[in-house]
PDB file of C-alpha atoms in Angstrom:
ATOM      1  CA  MET A1296     -38.131  24.675  -4.330  1.00 72.00           C
ATOM      2  CA  LYS A1297     -35.591  27.484  -3.240  1.00 78.00           C
ATOM      3  CA  ARG A1298     -38.035  28.785  -0.816  1.00 80.00           C
ATOM      4  CA  PHE A1299     -38.636  25.447   0.780  1.00 72.00           C
ATOM      5  CA  PHE A1300     -34.716  24.837   1.260  1.00 74.00           C
ATOM      6  CA  LYS A1301     -34.495  27.998   2.934  1.00 78.00           C
ATOM      7  CA  LEU A1302     -37.413  27.577   5.185  1.00 74.00           C
ATOM      8  CA  PHE A1303     -36.138  24.125   5.878  1.00 74.00           C
ATOM      9  CA  PHE A1304     -32.460  25.797   6.875  1.00 73.00           C
ATOM     10  CA  GLY A1305     -34.122  28.647   8.735  1.00 72.00           C
ATOM     11  CA  ILE A1306     -35.757  26.155  10.982  1.00 75.00           C
ATOM     12  CA  ILE A1307     -32.994  23.887  11.158  1.00 73.00           C
ATOM     13  CA  LEU A1308     -30.648  26.834  12.245  1.00 69.00           C
ATOM     14  CA  PHE A1309     -33.587  27.588  14.716  1.00 66.00           C
ATOM     15  CA  ILE A1310     -33.855  24.639  16.455  1.00 65.00           C
ATOM     16  CA  LEU A1311     -29.706  24.523  16.946  1.00 63.00           C
ATOM     17  CA  ILE A1312     -30.145  28.084  18.141  1.00 66.00           C
ATOM     18  CA  LEU A1313     -32.643  26.965  20.660  1.00 60.00           C
ATOM     19  CA  PHE A1314     -30.882  23.744  21.842  1.00 59.00           C
ATOM     20  CA  GLN A1315     -28.036  25.846  22.883  1.00 63.00           C
ATOM     21  CA  PHE A1316     -30.050  27.112  25.775  1.00 63.00           C
ATOM     22  CA  TYR A1317     -30.377  23.160  27.214  1.00 60.00           C
ATOM     23  CA  PRO A1318     -28.202  22.715  30.042  1.00 63.00           C
ATOM     24  CA  ARG A1319     -25.460  20.819  30.075  1.00 64.00           C
ATOM     25  CA  ALA A1320     -24.386  18.557  32.892  1.00 64.00           C
ATOM     26  CA  ASN A1321     -21.630  19.581  35.021  1.00 68.00           C
ATOM     27  CA  ASN A1322     -19.280  16.930  36.485  1.00 62.00           C
ATOM     28  CA  ASN A1323     -17.324  19.154  38.882  1.00 65.00           C
ATOM     29  CA  LEU A1324     -18.804  17.854  41.893  1.00 59.00           C
ATOM     30  CA  THR A1325     -16.087  17.928  44.062  1.00 57.00           C
ATOM     31  CA  LEU A1326     -13.818  21.113  44.826  1.00 60.00           C
ATOM     32  CA  GLY A1327     -10.266  19.603  45.638  1.00 65.00           C
ATOM     33  CA  ILE A1328     -10.064  15.783  46.220  1.00 74.00           C
ATOM     34  CA  SER A1329     -12.903  13.441  47.249  1.00 80.00           C
ATOM     35  CA  LEU A1330     -12.493  11.622  50.920  1.00 83.00           C
ATOM     36  CA  ASN A1331     -12.953   8.528  48.699  1.00 89.00           C
ATOM     37  CA  ASP A1332     -10.437   9.499  46.047  1.00 90.00           C
ATOM     38  CA  ILE A1333      -7.511   6.350  44.889  1.00 94.00           C
ATOM     39  CA  THR A1334      -4.906   8.886  46.203  1.00 91.00           C
ATOM     40  CA  LEU A1335      -6.000   9.092  49.929  1.00 91.00           C
ATOM     41  CA  HIS A1336      -6.694   5.069  50.112  1.00 92.00           C
ATOM     42  CA  HIS A1337      -3.541   3.964  48.143  1.00 93.00           C
ATOM     43  CA  ASN A1338      -0.284   4.316  47.258  1.00 93.00           C
ATOM     44  CA  VAL A1339      -0.369   6.694  44.214  1.00 94.00           C
ATOM     45  CA  PRO A1340       2.972   7.510  43.237  1.00 95.00           C
ATOM     46  CA  VAL A1341       3.424  11.385  41.547  1.00 95.00           C
ATOM     47  CA  PRO A1342       4.157   9.908  38.435  1.00 96.00           C
ATOM     48  CA  VAL A1343       1.353   7.891  38.229  1.00 95.00           C
ATOM     49  CA  GLN A1344      -0.958  10.385  39.621  1.00 94.00           C
ATOM     50  CA  GLN A1345       0.155  12.973  36.742  1.00 95.00           C
ATOM     51  CA  ILE A1346      -0.660  10.290  33.844  1.00 94.00           C
ATOM     52  CA  LEU A1347      -4.440   9.558  35.861  1.00 94.00           C
ATOM     53  CA  ALA A1348      -4.697  13.367  36.140  1.00 91.00           C
ATOM     54  CA  THR A1349      -4.000  13.939  32.241  1.00 92.00           C
ATOM     55  CA  SER A1350      -5.087  10.821  30.672  1.00 92.00           C
ATOM     56  CA  CYS A1351      -8.044   9.605  33.014  1.00 91.00           C
ATOM     57  CA  TYR A1352      -9.518  12.057  35.089  1.00 91.00           C
ATOM     58  CA  ASP A1353     -11.625  13.746  32.737  1.00 87.00           C
ATOM     59  CA  CYS A1354     -14.029  10.866  32.232  1.00 88.00           C
ATOM     60  CA  HIS A1355     -12.973   9.010  35.281  1.00 92.00           C
ATOM     61  CA  SER A1356     -13.660  11.094  38.409  1.00 91.00           C
ATOM     62  CA  ASN A1357     -15.741  13.792  39.471  1.00 89.00           C
ATOM     63  CA  ASN A1358     -13.779  16.828  38.360  1.00 85.00           C
ATOM     64  CA  THR A1359     -13.845  17.185  34.782  1.00 84.00           C
ATOM     65  CA  ILE A1360     -11.838  19.920  32.720  1.00 81.00           C
ATOM     66  CA  TYR A1361     -14.298  20.866  30.132  1.00 78.00           C
ATOM     67  CA  PRO A1362     -12.837  22.449  26.747  1.00 78.00           C
ATOM     68  CA  TRP A1363     -14.517  25.267  25.038  1.00 79.00           C
ATOM     69  CA  TYR A1364     -16.752  23.420  22.868  1.00 76.00           C
ATOM     70  CA  ALA A1365     -18.179  21.635  25.671  1.00 73.00           C
ATOM     71  CA  ASN A1366     -20.680  24.730  25.716  1.00 75.00           C
ATOM     72  CA  ILE A1367     -22.123  23.803  22.352  1.00 79.00           C
ATOM     73  CA  GLN A1368     -24.758  21.114  21.820  1.00 78.00           C
ATOM     74  CA  PRO A1369     -25.215  18.556  20.821  1.00 78.00           C
ATOM     75  CA  VAL A1370     -21.471  18.136  21.610  1.00 75.00           C
ATOM     76  CA  SER A1371     -22.205  18.678  25.567  1.00 78.00           C
ATOM     77  CA  LEU A1372     -24.559  15.999  25.534  1.00 80.00           C
ATOM     78  CA  TRP A1373     -22.213  13.204  23.912  1.00 79.00           C
ATOM     79  CA  LEU A1374     -19.529  14.330  26.025  1.00 81.00           C
ATOM     80  CA  GLY A1375     -21.847  14.208  29.326  1.00 84.00           C
ATOM     81  CA  ASN A1376     -22.760  10.594  28.086  1.00 83.00           C
ATOM     82  CA  HIS A1377     -19.207   9.613  27.620  1.00 84.00           C
ATOM     83  CA  ILE A1378     -18.257  10.949  31.184  1.00 86.00           C
ATOM     84  CA  LYS A1379     -21.352   9.261  32.746  1.00 88.00           C
ATOM     85  CA  GLU A1380     -20.266   5.957  31.124  1.00 91.00           C
ATOM     86  CA  GLY A1381     -16.763   6.173  32.070  1.00 90.00           C
ATOM     87  CA  LYS A1382     -17.378   7.127  35.944  1.00 90.00           C
ATOM     88  CA  SER A1383     -19.995   4.000  35.760  1.00 91.00           C
ATOM     89  CA  GLU A1384     -17.200   2.092  35.113  1.00 94.00           C
ATOM     90  CA  LEU A1385     -14.484   3.449  37.104  1.00 95.00           C
ATOM     91  CA  ASN A1386     -14.475   6.533  39.249  1.00 94.00           C
ATOM     92  CA  PHE A1387     -11.449   7.440  40.595  1.00 93.00           C
ATOM     93  CA  SER A1388     -12.953  10.066  43.092  1.00 91.00           C
ATOM     94  CA  GLU A1389     -15.033   7.012  44.623  1.00 92.00           C
ATOM     95  CA  PHE A1390     -12.279   4.318  44.482  1.00 94.00           C
ATOM     96  CA  GLY A1391     -12.434   3.969  48.243  1.00 93.00           C
ATOM     97  CA  THR A1392     -15.952   3.349  48.176  1.00 94.00           C
ATOM     98  CA  TYR A1393     -15.751   0.270  46.286  1.00 94.00           C
ATOM     99  CA  ASN A1394     -15.113  -3.526  47.858  1.00 92.00           C
ATOM    100  CA  LEU A1395     -11.957  -4.854  47.866  1.00 92.00           C
ATOM    101  CA  ARG A1396     -12.642  -7.196  44.978  1.00 93.00           C
ATOM    102  CA  ARG A1397     -13.889  -4.395  42.914  1.00 94.00           C
ATOM    103  CA  GLN A1398     -10.838  -2.538  43.463  1.00 94.00           C
ATOM    104  CA  TYR A1399      -8.758  -5.671  43.000  1.00 93.00           C
ATOM    105  CA  ARG A1400     -10.520  -5.993  39.485  1.00 94.00           C
ATOM    106  CA  LYS A1401     -10.531  -2.730  38.702  1.00 95.00           C
ATOM    107  CA  LEU A1402      -7.236  -2.250  38.817  1.00 94.00           C
ATOM    108  CA  GLU A1403      -6.469  -5.485  36.721  1.00 94.00           C
ATOM    109  CA  GLU A1404      -9.017  -3.679  33.894  1.00 95.00           C
ATOM    110  CA  ILE A1405      -6.640  -0.531  33.998  1.00 95.00           C
ATOM    111  CA  ASN A1406      -3.832  -2.546  33.160  1.00 93.00           C
ATOM    112  CA  ASP A1407      -5.680  -4.719  30.433  1.00 94.00           C
ATOM    113  CA  GLN A1408      -7.010  -1.475  28.767  1.00 93.00           C
ATOM    114  CA  VAL A1409      -3.838   0.157  28.599  1.00 93.00           C
ATOM    115  CA  LYS A1410      -2.089  -2.384  27.171  1.00 93.00           C
ATOM    116  CA  ARG A1411      -4.364  -3.042  24.482  1.00 93.00           C
ATOM    117  CA  GLU A1412      -4.402   0.732  23.976  1.00 90.00           C
ATOM    118  CA  GLU A1413      -8.313   0.740  24.870  1.00 91.00           C
ATOM    119  CA  MET A1414      -8.018   3.490  26.979  1.00 90.00           C
ATOM    120  CA  PRO A1415      -7.743   6.503  26.969  1.00 88.00           C
ATOM    121  CA  LEU A1416     -10.013   6.310  23.990  1.00 82.00           C
ATOM    122  CA  SER A1417      -8.778   7.504  20.502  1.00 83.00           C
ATOM    123  CA  SER A1418     -11.922   9.901  20.451  1.00 82.00           C
ATOM    124  CA  TYR A1419     -10.065  11.555  23.572  1.00 82.00           C
ATOM    125  CA  THR A1420      -6.711  11.545  22.161  1.00 79.00           C
ATOM    126  CA  LEU A1421      -7.387  12.822  18.935  1.00 79.00           C
ATOM    127  CA  ILE A1422      -8.037  16.477  20.517  1.00 82.00           C
ATOM    128  CA  HIS A1423      -6.318  15.777  23.789  1.00 83.00           C
ATOM    129  CA  ARG A1424      -2.880  15.024  22.378  1.00 88.00           C
ATOM    130  CA  ASP A1425      -1.174  14.682  25.810  1.00 87.00           C
ATOM    131  CA  ALA A1426      -3.483  12.189  26.938  1.00 87.00           C
ATOM    132  CA  LYS A1427      -2.204   9.574  24.557  1.00 92.00           C
ATOM    133  CA  LEU A1428       0.035   7.330  26.609  1.00 93.00           C
ATOM    134  CA  SER A1429       3.554   6.401  25.536  1.00 94.00           C
ATOM    135  CA  ALA A1430       5.330   3.091  25.951  1.00 93.00           C
ATOM    136  CA  ASP A1431       7.369   4.448  29.149  1.00 95.00           C
ATOM    137  CA  GLN A1432       3.488   5.837  30.797  1.00 95.00           C
ATOM    138  CA  LYS A1433       2.223   2.641  30.127  1.00 95.00           C
ATOM    139  CA  LEU A1434       5.120   0.879  31.834  1.00 95.00           C
ATOM    140  CA  VAL A1435       4.422   3.406  34.510  1.00 96.00           C
ATOM    141  CA  ILE A1436       1.021   2.423  35.317  1.00 96.00           C
ATOM    142  CA  ALA A1437       1.509  -1.359  34.637  1.00 95.00           C
ATOM    143  CA  THR A1438       4.396  -1.191  37.275  1.00 96.00           C
ATOM    144  CA  TRP A1439       1.998   0.566  39.546  1.00 96.00           C
ATOM    145  CA  VAL A1440      -0.697  -1.813  39.009  1.00 95.00           C
ATOM    146  CA  THR A1441       1.150  -4.971  39.470  1.00 96.00           C
ATOM    147  CA  ALA A1442       2.505  -3.545  42.906  1.00 95.00           C
ATOM    148  CA  LEU A1443      -0.728  -2.373  44.375  1.00 95.00           C
ATOM    149  CA  ARG A1444      -2.381  -5.700  43.210  1.00 94.00           C
ATOM    150  CA  ASP A1445       0.640  -7.700  44.876  1.00 93.00           C
ATOM    151  CA  SER A1446       0.326  -5.565  48.428  1.00 93.00           C
ATOM    152  CA  PHE A1447      -3.655  -6.176  48.139  1.00 90.00           C
ATOM    153  CA  LYS A1448      -2.873 -10.201  47.784  1.00 90.00           C
ATOM    154  CA  ALA A1449      -0.214  -9.826  50.719  1.00 88.00           C
ATOM    155  CA  ASN A1450      -2.774  -7.965  53.087  1.00 85.00           C
ATOM    156  CA  TYR A1451      -5.822  -9.768  52.397  1.00 81.00           C
ATOM    157  CA  PRO A1452      -7.329 -13.407  51.656  1.00 82.00           C
ATOM    158  CA  LEU A1453      -7.537 -14.366  48.289  1.00 80.00           C
ATOM    159  CA  ASP A1454     -11.192 -15.090  48.451  1.00 77.00           C
ATOM    160  CA  SER A1455     -11.592 -11.256  49.496  1.00 78.00           C
ATOM    161  CA  LEU A1456     -10.249 -10.435  46.215  1.00 79.00           C
ATOM    162  CA  GLN A1457     -11.650 -12.700  43.622  1.00 79.00           C
ATOM    163  CA  LYS A1458     -14.959 -14.719  42.786  1.00 75.00           C
ATOM    164  CA  LYS A1459     -15.245 -18.171  43.930  1.00 67.00           C
ATOM    165  CA  LYS A1460     -15.197 -20.444  40.403  1.00 63.00           C
TER     166      LYS A1460
END
């Protein structure tokens, strides 16, 4: 029985070592700022940019700053999946490609998820303590989102921003 466990754990160890050669997805698609980045299409004050960069961009942009443990499988696959999912929901690097209705709705979702403390994810802030939003930072985001949505309402017809009921 002892020999069976040694063989079993040896095989598991071998598979884990072999798994380390599986390449990780790299989410550093652009150098610098994309031409479709939200900051090039809308007024994003510096304090908001700093909050977004610290708390959002790793999963919601084309430029992720990977921690050391991102090189270890299967953690790399798990992180890659989170990033892929996050970017499919909202990508600040591609925000300028969204139509007006989607931009308007995404801004509302940002505000709602920050207020409900759904974003940033608790699994992210567990390790990235500086990404956890303070009450003041939440207020900064809410104020910015409200002002930007108000500017949309002032500059575009309402039917271009909301679905018809």
